[in-house]
Amino acid sequence: MITKQLFDIINNISDDLITEAANPHKRIKRIRISKVILIAAVMVTLLGFTAWAANMVIVSRTGHSSNIPDYYTVPTQATLLKDIGISMNVIDKFSNGYIFREASVGDNADYGENGQCVEKFKSLICKYIFEDKDISVHIDAAAAGTNLDDDKTAEVYKNTAIKYISYQNKIVPSDYKLTAEDEADKRSGRYVFSYGSDEVEIIDVQLIEFAYQGLNYSMCTFNNSLTRDALVQMAREFIDYQ
């Protein structure tokens, strides 16, 4: 994990990146800051240093979406093509019980080493829920693509590499001073450290990613008991639904 990248992304992420509304008639409730920081950490893990387009290197990504979801029912291909310029079949329910709750359109940008904007693009961010847990599915057509190393491949399905990572994110207050133990945990990779919470919190992060039919998919969940195989199965179902 590259700490400078993490701070660069955190500094650029909009406060509106991740918010939720229970339904269109209830007052909007903002998700805890920890999830905003978590998404920053996930983006760093997802992107790394990505080289493409004549050796252009992508070092950070910004993104934001509206406080209020754009869709409360599964959007059609025609709607998505009109709204964000890409289309796919959005699954409404997974076999393990996770169901579509809402989706938002994201506005994103990738930046190079010198801070120049390399590409702006829209994405679809879908939220699926089951009991008290949720999973976010991000879909885009960014030229940077996906970038988890091949050794993170959990399975190859229909000629598509489904990649998986998990790690623990230790989120601390902005004025927190890392202890000697923290420094050791950081060096060993035991924790990915992020700043911005009200108190110290350790959260388990799981991430699936794959590229299929010209689109990039990432599935992210926090503190979820789902196994790697269960998440890979969800990726298979999304691929089969196309």
XYZ file of N, CA and C in Angstrom:
726
model
N 0.843 -1.188 0.000
C 0.000 0.000 0.000
C 0.875 1.234 0.000
N 0.528 2.201 -0.823
C 1.335 3.401 -0.966
C 0.648 4.531 -0.215
N 1.240 4.949 0.909
C 0.593 5.907 1.801
C 0.298 7.223 1.121
N 1.237 7.733 0.309
C 1.013 9.014 -0.346
C -0.225 8.965 -1.223
N -0.413 7.862 -1.929
C -1.602 7.736 -2.764
C -2.865 7.815 -1.923
N -2.840 7.136 -0.786
C -4.004 7.121 0.067
C -4.381 8.519 0.512
N -3.397 9.299 0.960
C -3.691 10.664 1.390
C -4.152 11.534 0.228
N -3.535 11.358 -0.952
C -3.949 12.141 -2.112
C -5.412 11.886 -2.430
N -5.811 10.628 -2.390
C -7.189 10.296 -2.726
C -8.144 10.798 -1.655
N -7.775 10.607 -0.394
C -8.641 11.078 0.688
C -8.869 12.577 0.590
N -7.814 13.317 0.280
C -7.930 14.771 0.192
C -8.838 15.204 -0.945
N -8.930 14.378 -1.993
C -9.710 14.767 -3.164
C -11.129 14.233 -3.170
N -11.411 13.220 -2.358
C -12.734 12.615 -2.401
C -13.781 13.571 -1.843
N -14.895 13.644 -2.554
C -15.995 14.490 -2.108
C -16.689 13.876 -0.905
N -17.227 14.714 -0.030
C -17.998 14.212 1.107
C -19.241 13.469 0.655
N -19.650 13.691 -0.585
C -20.870 13.075 -1.087
C -20.614 11.737 -1.766
N -19.386 11.259 -1.686
C -19.064 10.016 -2.394
C -19.967 8.885 -1.959
N -20.110 8.711 -0.635
C -20.930 7.604 -0.168
C -21.919 8.119 0.860
N -23.176 8.153 0.469
C -24.255 8.488 1.388
C -25.398 7.534 1.102
N -26.357 7.488 1.998
C -27.457 6.577 1.744
C -28.759 7.187 2.209
N -29.840 6.750 1.547
C -31.177 7.124 1.964
C -31.966 5.840 2.159
N -32.659 5.722 3.262
C -33.394 4.491 3.518
C -34.450 4.269 2.443
N -35.127 5.355 2.033
C -36.014 5.315 0.871
C -36.256 6.763 0.471
N -36.885 7.016 -0.661
C -37.011 8.401 -1.131
C -37.873 9.285 -0.253
N -38.561 8.706 0.735
C -39.457 9.516 1.551
C -38.893 9.801 2.938
N -37.777 9.170 3.270
C -37.174 9.402 4.584
C -36.059 10.425 4.484
N -35.757 11.015 5.611
C -34.678 11.992 5.650
C -33.353 11.295 5.353
N -32.533 11.955 4.576
C -31.254 11.374 4.182
C -30.361 11.199 5.400
N -29.701 10.053 5.475
C -28.759 9.767 6.558
C -27.376 9.578 5.970
N -26.429 10.346 6.405
C -25.066 10.264 5.878
C -24.330 9.101 6.540
N -23.679 8.302 5.727
C -22.891 7.188 6.252
C -21.700 7.727 7.029
N -21.246 6.976 8.024
C -20.111 7.400 8.838
C -18.891 7.694 7.965
N -18.064 8.616 8.435
C -16.871 9.001 7.695
C -15.966 7.802 7.441
N -16.030 6.792 8.309
C -15.154 5.632 8.150
C -15.339 4.975 6.795
N -16.565 4.952 6.283
C -16.781 4.310 4.990
C -16.220 5.146 3.851
N -16.229 6.473 4.006
C -15.599 7.309 2.997
C -14.102 7.003 2.933
N -13.483 6.915 4.107
C -12.058 6.616 4.162
C -11.797 5.215 3.631
N -12.690 4.284 3.947
C -12.520 2.930 3.453
C -12.523 2.880 1.941
N -13.403 3.630 1.322
C -13.438 3.639 -0.135
C -12.123 4.177 -0.681
N -11.544 5.188 0.003
C -10.241 5.678 -0.430
C -9.214 4.566 -0.393
N -9.225 3.806 0.695
C -8.263 2.704 0.810
C -8.502 1.664 -0.261
N -9.765 1.358 -0.523
C -10.090 0.385 -1.561
C -9.612 0.871 -2.917
N -9.800 2.154 -3.204
C -9.363 2.675 -4.498
C -7.860 2.554 -4.666
N -7.110 2.842 -3.588
C -5.667 2.709 -3.679
C -5.302 1.259 -3.957
N -5.924 0.348 -3.219
C -5.639 -1.067 -3.417
C -6.007 -1.498 -4.825
N -7.123 -0.999 -5.301
C -7.602 -1.376 -6.623
C -6.717 -0.835 -7.724
N -6.316 0.431 -7.605
C -5.576 1.068 -8.688
C -4.086 0.778 -8.658
N -3.480 0.918 -7.488
C -2.026 0.825 -7.443
C -1.443 1.848 -8.401
N -0.294 1.523 -9.002
C 0.247 2.335 -10.072
C -0.135 1.659 -11.379
N -1.047 2.237 -12.119
C -1.555 1.612 -13.330
C -0.975 2.303 -14.552
N -0.321 1.533 -15.395
C 0.262 2.084 -16.627
C -0.605 1.690 -17.809
N -0.934 2.668 -18.628
C -1.708 2.392 -19.835
C -1.558 3.577 -20.766
N -2.091 3.458 -21.961
C -2.111 4.564 -22.934
C -0.738 5.207 -23.064
N 0.143 4.507 -23.748
C 1.486 5.043 -24.020
C 2.229 5.360 -22.730
N 2.195 4.404 -21.813
C 2.939 4.501 -20.553
C 2.428 5.580 -19.601
N 1.198 6.041 -19.808
C 0.606 6.967 -18.844
C 0.393 6.229 -17.520
N 0.758 6.858 -16.424
C 0.628 6.226 -15.115
C -0.479 6.904 -14.322
N -1.422 6.099 -13.830
C -2.515 6.619 -13.020
C -2.149 6.433 -11.555
N -2.169 7.515 -10.784
C -1.777 7.420 -9.377
C -2.905 7.749 -8.409
N -3.998 8.342 -8.888
C -5.106 8.611 -7.981
C -6.411 8.705 -8.758
N -7.493 8.530 -8.017
C -8.833 8.618 -8.602
C -9.723 9.394 -7.652
N -10.565 10.255 -8.184
C -11.575 10.942 -7.383
C -12.944 10.522 -7.881
N -13.934 10.670 -7.012
C -15.284 10.314 -7.418
C -16.310 10.872 -6.461
N -17.494 11.161 -6.973
C -18.583 11.607 -6.106
C -19.909 11.247 -6.744
N -20.937 11.168 -5.921
C -22.285 10.906 -6.402
C -23.255 11.706 -5.535
N -24.498 11.767 -5.965
C -25.503 12.536 -5.246
C -25.838 11.902 -3.908
N -26.274 12.752 -2.954
C -26.758 12.238 -1.679
C -27.947 11.312 -1.865
N -28.761 11.613 -2.853
C -29.978 10.839 -3.102
C -29.725 9.893 -4.266
N -29.973 8.583 -4.091
C -29.774 7.628 -5.190
C -30.542 8.035 -6.441
N -29.986 7.719 -7.585
C -30.639 8.030 -8.856
C -31.704 7.006 -9.228
N -31.553 5.782 -8.721
C -32.493 4.713 -9.076
C -32.884 3.932 -7.822
N -34.192 3.720 -7.673
C -34.687 2.863 -6.595
C -35.201 1.536 -7.131
N -35.247 1.402 -8.440
C -35.535 0.135 -9.099
C -34.399 -0.124 -10.083
N -34.245 -1.362 -10.485
C -33.135 -1.725 -11.369
C -33.256 -0.963 -12.686
N -32.248 -0.163 -13.060
C -32.312 0.600 -14.307
C -32.129 -0.316 -15.517
N -32.798 0.026 -16.611
C -32.698 -0.767 -17.830
C -31.432 -0.405 -18.596
N -31.080 -1.228 -19.562
C -29.925 -0.946 -20.402
C -30.097 0.384 -21.118
N -31.309 0.640 -21.634
C -31.562 1.878 -22.373
C -31.389 3.095 -21.461
N -31.860 2.991 -20.234
C -31.728 4.098 -19.280
C -30.267 4.374 -18.978
N -29.489 3.314 -18.739
C -28.076 3.491 -18.412
C -27.298 4.059 -19.589
N -27.617 3.604 -20.789
C -26.938 4.126 -21.968
C -27.204 5.621 -22.108
N -28.416 6.039 -21.836
C -28.779 7.452 -21.921
C -28.131 8.273 -20.803
N -28.102 7.725 -19.582
C -27.651 8.493 -18.426
C -26.138 8.517 -18.244
N -25.469 7.397 -18.534
C -24.028 7.338 -18.255
C -23.190 6.865 -19.435
N -23.849 6.556 -20.541
C -23.089 6.212 -21.746
C -22.591 4.787 -21.809
N -22.908 3.972 -20.824
C -22.584 2.548 -20.870
C -23.831 1.778 -20.455
N -23.915 0.529 -20.874
C -25.089 -0.250 -20.498
C -24.685 -1.669 -20.163
N -25.415 -2.235 -19.251
C -25.221 -3.621 -18.836
C -26.524 -4.092 -18.211
N -26.668 -5.386 -18.039
C -27.823 -5.916 -17.326
C -27.501 -5.926 -15.838
N -28.242 -5.163 -15.075
C -28.025 -5.091 -13.635
C -28.870 -6.165 -12.964
N -28.205 -7.064 -12.267
C -28.916 -8.157 -11.608
C -29.770 -7.615 -10.470
N -30.965 -8.189 -10.299
C -31.859 -7.686 -9.247
C -31.761 -8.476 -7.957
N -31.354 -9.761 -8.052
C -31.247 -10.577 -6.843
C -30.222 -11.677 -7.047
N -29.358 -11.868 -6.054
C -28.381 -12.948 -6.093
C -28.954 -14.193 -5.407
N -28.396 -15.328 -5.737
C -28.905 -16.590 -5.196
C -28.729 -16.696 -3.690
N -27.810 -15.905 -3.112
C -27.589 -15.959 -1.659
C -28.495 -15.003 -0.889
N -29.431 -14.357 -1.589
C -30.413 -13.529 -0.906
C -30.182 -12.034 -0.984
N -29.018 -11.589 -1.439
C -28.765 -10.150 -1.569
C -29.634 -9.593 -2.703
N -30.357 -8.522 -2.402
C -31.269 -7.936 -3.380
C -30.903 -6.480 -3.642
N -31.268 -6.021 -4.831
C -31.004 -4.635 -5.231
C -31.803 -3.691 -4.348
N -31.122 -2.676 -3.807
C -31.802 -1.658 -3.002
C -31.867 -0.332 -3.746
N -30.739 0.117 -4.310
C -30.684 1.420 -4.966
C -29.402 1.517 -5.770
N -29.309 2.550 -6.597
C -28.086 2.774 -7.377
C -27.913 4.259 -7.628
N -26.660 4.661 -7.773
C -26.325 6.059 -8.030
C -25.362 6.161 -9.198
N -25.389 7.304 -9.861
C -24.438 7.601 -10.927
C -23.264 8.344 -10.308
N -22.058 7.870 -10.572
C -20.869 8.524 -10.059
C -20.131 9.277 -11.141
N -19.544 10.409 -10.772
C -18.669 11.165 -11.670
C -17.240 10.993 -11.161
N -16.366 10.488 -12.019
C -15.027 10.097 -11.596
C -13.964 10.690 -12.509
N -12.733 10.725 -12.007
C -11.604 11.185 -12.807
C -10.343 10.466 -12.348
N -9.500 10.108 -13.309
C -8.194 9.518 -13.019
C -7.120 10.558 -13.286
N -6.076 10.570 -12.429
C -5.022 11.577 -12.511
C -3.659 10.912 -12.644
N -2.780 11.572 -13.399
C -1.441 11.065 -13.619
C -0.468 11.537 -12.558
N 0.802 11.182 -12.756
C 1.845 11.483 -11.781
C 2.014 12.971 -11.532
N 1.784 13.805 -12.540
C 1.968 15.247 -12.394
C 0.678 15.976 -12.042
N -0.335 15.219 -11.657
C -1.596 15.821 -11.262
C -2.531 16.131 -12.414
N -2.155 15.748 -13.630
C -3.011 16.030 -14.772
C -4.160 15.037 -14.845
N -5.322 15.529 -15.246
C -6.482 14.662 -15.408
C -6.320 13.865 -16.693
N -6.302 12.567 -16.566
C -6.106 11.688 -17.714
C -7.439 11.311 -18.341
N -8.437 11.083 -17.512
C -9.740 10.677 -18.036
C -10.833 11.002 -17.034
N -11.976 11.470 -17.542
C -13.180 11.620 -16.743
C -14.200 10.604 -17.236
N -14.926 10.001 -16.312
C -15.879 8.978 -16.716
C -16.969 8.829 -15.665
N -18.102 8.313 -16.097
C -19.216 8.048 -15.193
C -19.212 6.571 -14.799
N -19.831 6.301 -13.679
C -19.927 4.927 -13.207
C -21.302 4.690 -12.607
N -21.633 3.426 -12.452
C -22.866 3.051 -11.766
C -22.474 2.370 -10.464
N -23.082 2.809 -9.358
C -22.781 2.264 -8.040
C -24.073 1.658 -7.488
N -24.127 0.332 -7.436
C -25.331 -0.369 -6.989
C -25.143 -0.872 -5.562
N -26.196 -0.795 -4.780
C -26.161 -1.303 -3.410
C -27.114 -2.479 -3.284
N -26.590 -3.583 -2.753
C -27.386 -4.787 -2.512
C -27.408 -5.065 -1.014
N -28.534 -5.511 -0.502
C -28.660 -5.724 0.934
C -29.203 -7.114 1.228
N -28.809 -7.626 2.377
C -29.364 -8.875 2.910
C -29.270 -8.779 4.423
N -30.436 -8.811 5.066
C -30.504 -8.621 6.516
C -29.812 -7.299 6.862
N -28.751 -7.316 7.686
C -28.125 -6.053 8.091
C -26.807 -5.792 7.362
N -26.525 -6.520 6.275
C -25.273 -6.360 5.554
C -25.544 -5.815 4.148
N -24.525 -5.175 3.590
C -24.680 -4.676 2.227
C -23.401 -4.887 1.427
N -23.563 -4.899 0.126
C -22.457 -5.027 -0.820
C -22.628 -3.952 -1.878
N -21.550 -3.252 -2.205
C -21.573 -2.255 -3.271
C -20.926 -2.827 -4.519
N -21.568 -2.598 -5.658
C -21.024 -3.019 -6.942
C -20.796 -1.773 -7.787
N -19.535 -1.528 -8.166
C -19.169 -0.376 -8.985
C -18.890 -0.861 -10.404
N -19.455 -0.176 -11.385
C -19.281 -0.567 -12.786
C -18.897 0.667 -13.597
N -17.842 0.560 -14.403
C -17.434 1.675 -15.247
C -16.710 1.144 -16.474
N -16.378 2.065 -17.370
C -15.647 1.712 -18.583
C -14.333 2.477 -18.645
N -13.751 2.781 -17.482
C -12.505 3.551 -17.429
C -11.398 2.841 -18.193
N -10.626 3.613 -18.946
C -9.546 3.039 -19.742
C -8.477 2.384 -18.877
N -8.324 2.862 -17.625
C -7.329 2.281 -16.729
C -7.652 0.841 -16.390
N -8.925 0.461 -16.543
C -9.317 -0.918 -16.325
C -9.191 -1.351 -14.875
N -8.951 -2.643 -14.693
C -8.735 -3.194 -13.361
C -7.249 -3.487 -13.207
N -6.791 -3.576 -11.951
C -5.338 -3.661 -11.795
C -4.867 -4.533 -10.636
N -5.703 -5.405 -10.127
C -5.198 -6.344 -9.146
C -4.265 -7.320 -9.848
N -3.197 -7.681 -9.195
C -2.210 -8.570 -9.797
C -2.830 -9.922 -10.132
N -2.215 -10.599 -11.100
C -2.713 -11.905 -11.515
C -2.707 -12.914 -10.375
N -1.782 -12.737 -9.425
C -1.726 -13.701 -8.323
C -2.903 -13.547 -7.365
N -3.749 -12.506 -7.591
C -4.956 -12.341 -6.793
C -6.157 -13.026 -7.457
N -5.937 -13.712 -8.584
C -7.030 -14.369 -9.282
C -7.543 -15.550 -8.466
N -8.840 -15.503 -8.141
C -9.463 -16.587 -7.388
C -10.004 -17.652 -8.321
N -10.395 -17.234 -9.518
C -10.980 -18.172 -10.471
C -11.034 -17.519 -11.842
N -10.915 -18.325 -12.883
C -11.143 -17.864 -14.247
C -12.470 -18.452 -14.697
N -13.412 -17.577 -15.011
C -14.777 -17.998 -15.362
C -15.165 -17.355 -16.676
N -15.516 -18.170 -17.654
C -15.866 -17.676 -18.985
C -14.762 -16.755 -19.521
N -13.530 -17.225 -19.401
C -12.340 -16.487 -19.861
C -12.145 -15.161 -19.135
N -12.742 -15.012 -17.963
C -12.645 -13.783 -17.177
C -11.974 -14.073 -15.845
N -10.912 -13.339 -15.547
C -10.215 -13.512 -14.279
C -10.979 -12.767 -13.183
N -11.499 -13.527 -12.232
C -12.171 -12.941 -11.072
C -11.139 -12.846 -9.955
N -10.820 -11.619 -9.558
C -9.745 -11.401 -8.588
C -10.323 -11.003 -7.227
N -9.603 -11.387 -6.187
C -10.109 -11.193 -4.821
C -8.987 -10.746 -3.897
N -9.284 -9.782 -3.034
C -8.368 -9.409 -1.959
C -9.176 -9.146 -0.691
N -8.509 -9.283 0.431
C -9.111 -8.913 1.712
C -8.006 -8.327 2.579
N -8.366 -7.391 3.416
C -7.395 -6.805 4.331
C -8.133 -6.119 5.477
N -7.413 -5.775 6.503
C -7.990 -5.059 7.620
C -7.585 -3.592 7.556
N -8.586 -2.736 7.640
C -8.365 -1.295 7.599
C -8.491 -0.743 9.020
N -7.415 -0.165 9.529
C -7.462 0.467 10.850
C -7.643 1.958 10.642
N -8.800 2.449 11.042
C -9.160 3.851 10.830
C -8.972 4.597 12.148
N -8.260 5.695 12.094
C -7.901 6.425 13.314
C -8.269 7.901 13.162
N -8.391 8.649 14.265
C -8.660 10.088 14.192
C -7.535 10.829 13.469
N -7.869 11.998 12.947
C -6.904 12.753 12.139
C -5.669 13.178 12.936
N -5.811 13.339 14.260
C -4.677 13.755 15.086
C -3.993 12.573 15.775
N -4.338 11.379 15.365
C -3.790 10.171 15.998
C -2.314 10.009 15.658
N -1.508 9.670 16.659
C -0.092 9.422 16.455
C 0.152 7.917 16.484
N 0.728 7.404 15.411
C 0.986 5.977 15.350
C 1.958 5.552 16.436
N 1.613 4.468 17.123
C 2.487 3.918 18.148
C 3.560 3.049 17.485
N 4.517 2.611 18.282
C 5.544 1.709 17.755
C 4.910 0.429 17.229
N 3.873 -0.038 17.935
C 3.166 -1.241 17.473
C 2.456 -0.975 16.148
N 1.846 0.214 16.028
C 1.191 0.588 14.772
C 2.189 0.602 13.622
N 3.347 1.181 13.866
C 4.367 1.257 12.815
C 4.782 -0.146 12.378
N 4.897 -1.048 13.341
C 5.252 -2.429 13.015
C 4.137 -3.097 12.218
N 2.877 -2.845 12.612
C 1.730 -3.409 11.892
C 1.646 -2.869 10.464
N 2.007 -1.603 10.313
C 1.993 -0.970 8.990
C 3.052 -1.598 8.094
N 4.255 -1.792 8.632
C 5.343 -2.388 7.848
C 5.046 -3.836 7.467
N 4.438 -4.547 8.386
C 4.160 -5.962 8.134
C 2.954 -6.177 7.239
N 2.151 -5.129 7.066
C 0.940 -5.257 6.264
C -0.245 -5.799 7.035
N -0.110 -5.869 8.344
C -1.239 -6.360 9.145
C -2.456 -5.462 8.983
N -2.210 -4.139 8.976
C -3.300 -3.186 8.795
C -2.956 -2.192 7.687
N -4.004 -1.740 6.989
C -3.917 -0.545 6.155
C -4.461 0.590 7.013
N -3.680 1.650 7.197
C -4.096 2.748 8.064
C -4.770 3.855 7.252
N -5.884 4.356 7.788
C -6.595 5.484 7.202
C -6.937 6.458 8.321
N -7.078 7.730 7.957
C -7.343 8.776 8.941
C -8.703 9.423 8.692
N -9.388 9.826 9.799
C -10.604 10.596 9.643
C -11.770 10.145 10.494
N -11.638 9.089 11.277
C -12.746 8.636 12.109
C -12.741 9.361 13.454
N -13.839 9.231 14.207
C -13.908 9.835 15.537
C -13.141 9.017 16.564
N -13.014 7.717 16.309
C -12.306 6.845 17.231
C -11.619 5.739 16.439
N -10.716 5.032 17.080
C -10.000 3.952 16.403
C -10.982 2.821 16.094
N -10.957 2.369 14.853
C -11.871 1.322 14.416
C -11.139 0.417 13.437
N -11.316 -0.884 13.574
C -10.715 -1.854 12.655
C -11.837 -2.527 11.877
N -11.740 -2.455 10.560
C -12.798 -2.965 9.701
C -12.211 -3.943 8.692
N -12.890 -5.071 8.512
C -12.490 -6.052 7.519
C -13.047 -5.661 6.161
N -12.191 -5.599 5.162
C -12.574 -5.215 3.800
C -12.372 -6.410 2.874
N -13.357 -6.680 2.034
C -13.231 -7.691 0.989
C -13.580 -7.051 -0.348
N -12.808 -7.379 -1.368
C -13.002 -6.767 -2.684
C -12.845 -7.813 -3.780
N -13.812 -7.837 -4.672
C -13.773 -8.659 -5.888
C -13.691 -7.707 -7.066
N -12.905 -8.047 -8.086
C -12.924 -7.254 -9.307
C -12.734 -8.145 -10.522
N -13.327 -7.698 -11.633
C -13.160 -8.396 -12.898
C -13.545 -7.460 -14.031
N -13.069 -7.757 -15.216
C -13.425 -6.993 -16.412
C -14.164 -7.936 -17.358
N -15.308 -7.482 -17.880
C -16.119 -8.348 -18.742
C -16.836 -7.507 -19.784
N -16.699 -7.918 -21.033
C -17.358 -7.245 -22.163
C -17.119 -5.737 -22.164
N -15.871 -5.350 -21.898
C -15.481 -3.948 -21.999
C -15.773 -3.097 -20.778
N -16.303 -3.694 -19.721
C -16.614 -2.933 -18.511
C -15.821 -3.475 -17.329
N -15.563 -2.592 -16.349
C -14.842 -2.948 -15.136
C -15.835 -3.074 -13.987
N -15.722 -4.140 -13.238
C -16.623 -4.394 -12.120
C -15.812 -4.546 -10.830
N -16.288 -3.945 -9.754
C -15.710 -4.201 -8.436
C -16.846 -4.356 -7.441
N -16.700 -5.333 -6.566
C -17.699 -5.618 -5.543
C -17.010 -5.499 -4.189
N -17.544 -4.659 -3.322
C -16.866 -4.370 -2.059
C -17.838 -4.517 -0.893
N -17.346 -5.120 0.193
C -18.167 -5.246 1.382
C -17.287 -5.130 2.623
N -17.889 -4.696 3.739
C -17.168 -4.449 4.983
C -17.743 -5.288 6.116
N -16.861 -5.869 6.932
C -17.298 -6.631 8.108
C -18.388 -7.640 7.760
N -18.160 -8.349 6.677
C -19.152 -9.294 6.178
C -18.607 -10.711 6.335
N -19.456 -11.626 6.784
C -19.025 -13.003 7.014
C -19.006 -13.832 5.728
N -19.408 -13.245 4.599
C -19.361 -13.977 3.337
C -17.940 -14.446 3.054
N -17.810 -15.654 2.559
C -16.498 -16.200 2.224
C -16.047 -15.722 0.849
N -14.777 -15.946 0.558
C -14.266 -15.629 -0.772
C -15.065 -16.363 -1.841
N -15.341 -17.645 -1.631
C -16.072 -18.427 -2.620
C -17.474 -17.875 -2.846
N -18.106 -17.396 -1.768
C -19.448 -16.836 -1.903
C -19.425 -15.560 -2.745
N -18.406 -14.731 -2.540
C -18.291 -13.502 -3.320
C -17.944 -13.809 -4.775
N -17.100 -14.802 -4.997
C -16.780 -15.211 -6.367
C -18.045 -15.707 -7.062
N -18.893 -16.437 -6.341
C -20.148 -16.906 -6.923
C -21.029 -15.730 -7.338
N -21.044 -14.665 -6.554
C -21.818 -13.480 -6.920
C -21.273 -12.862 -8.205
N -19.951 -12.865 -8.356
C -19.355 -12.353 -9.593
C -19.773 -13.220 -10.774
N -19.778 -14.537 -10.597
C -20.221 -15.438 -11.669
C -21.644 -15.107 -12.091
N -22.500 -14.871 -11.107
C -23.911 -14.590 -11.408
C -24.063 -13.292 -12.178
N -23.235 -12.282 -11.845
C -23.304 -11.019 -12.574
C -22.847 -11.241 -14.018
N -21.808 -12.039 -14.198
C -21.320 -12.345 -15.562
C -22.396 -13.104 -16.336
N -23.001 -14.110 -15.718
C -24.039 -14.902 -16.401
C -25.231 -14.061 -16.789
N -25.463 -12.978 -16.067
C -26.652 -12.149 -16.307
C -26.494 -11.224 -17.509
N -25.265 -11.121 -18.025
C -25.036 -10.210 -19.149
C -25.498 -10.849 -20.467
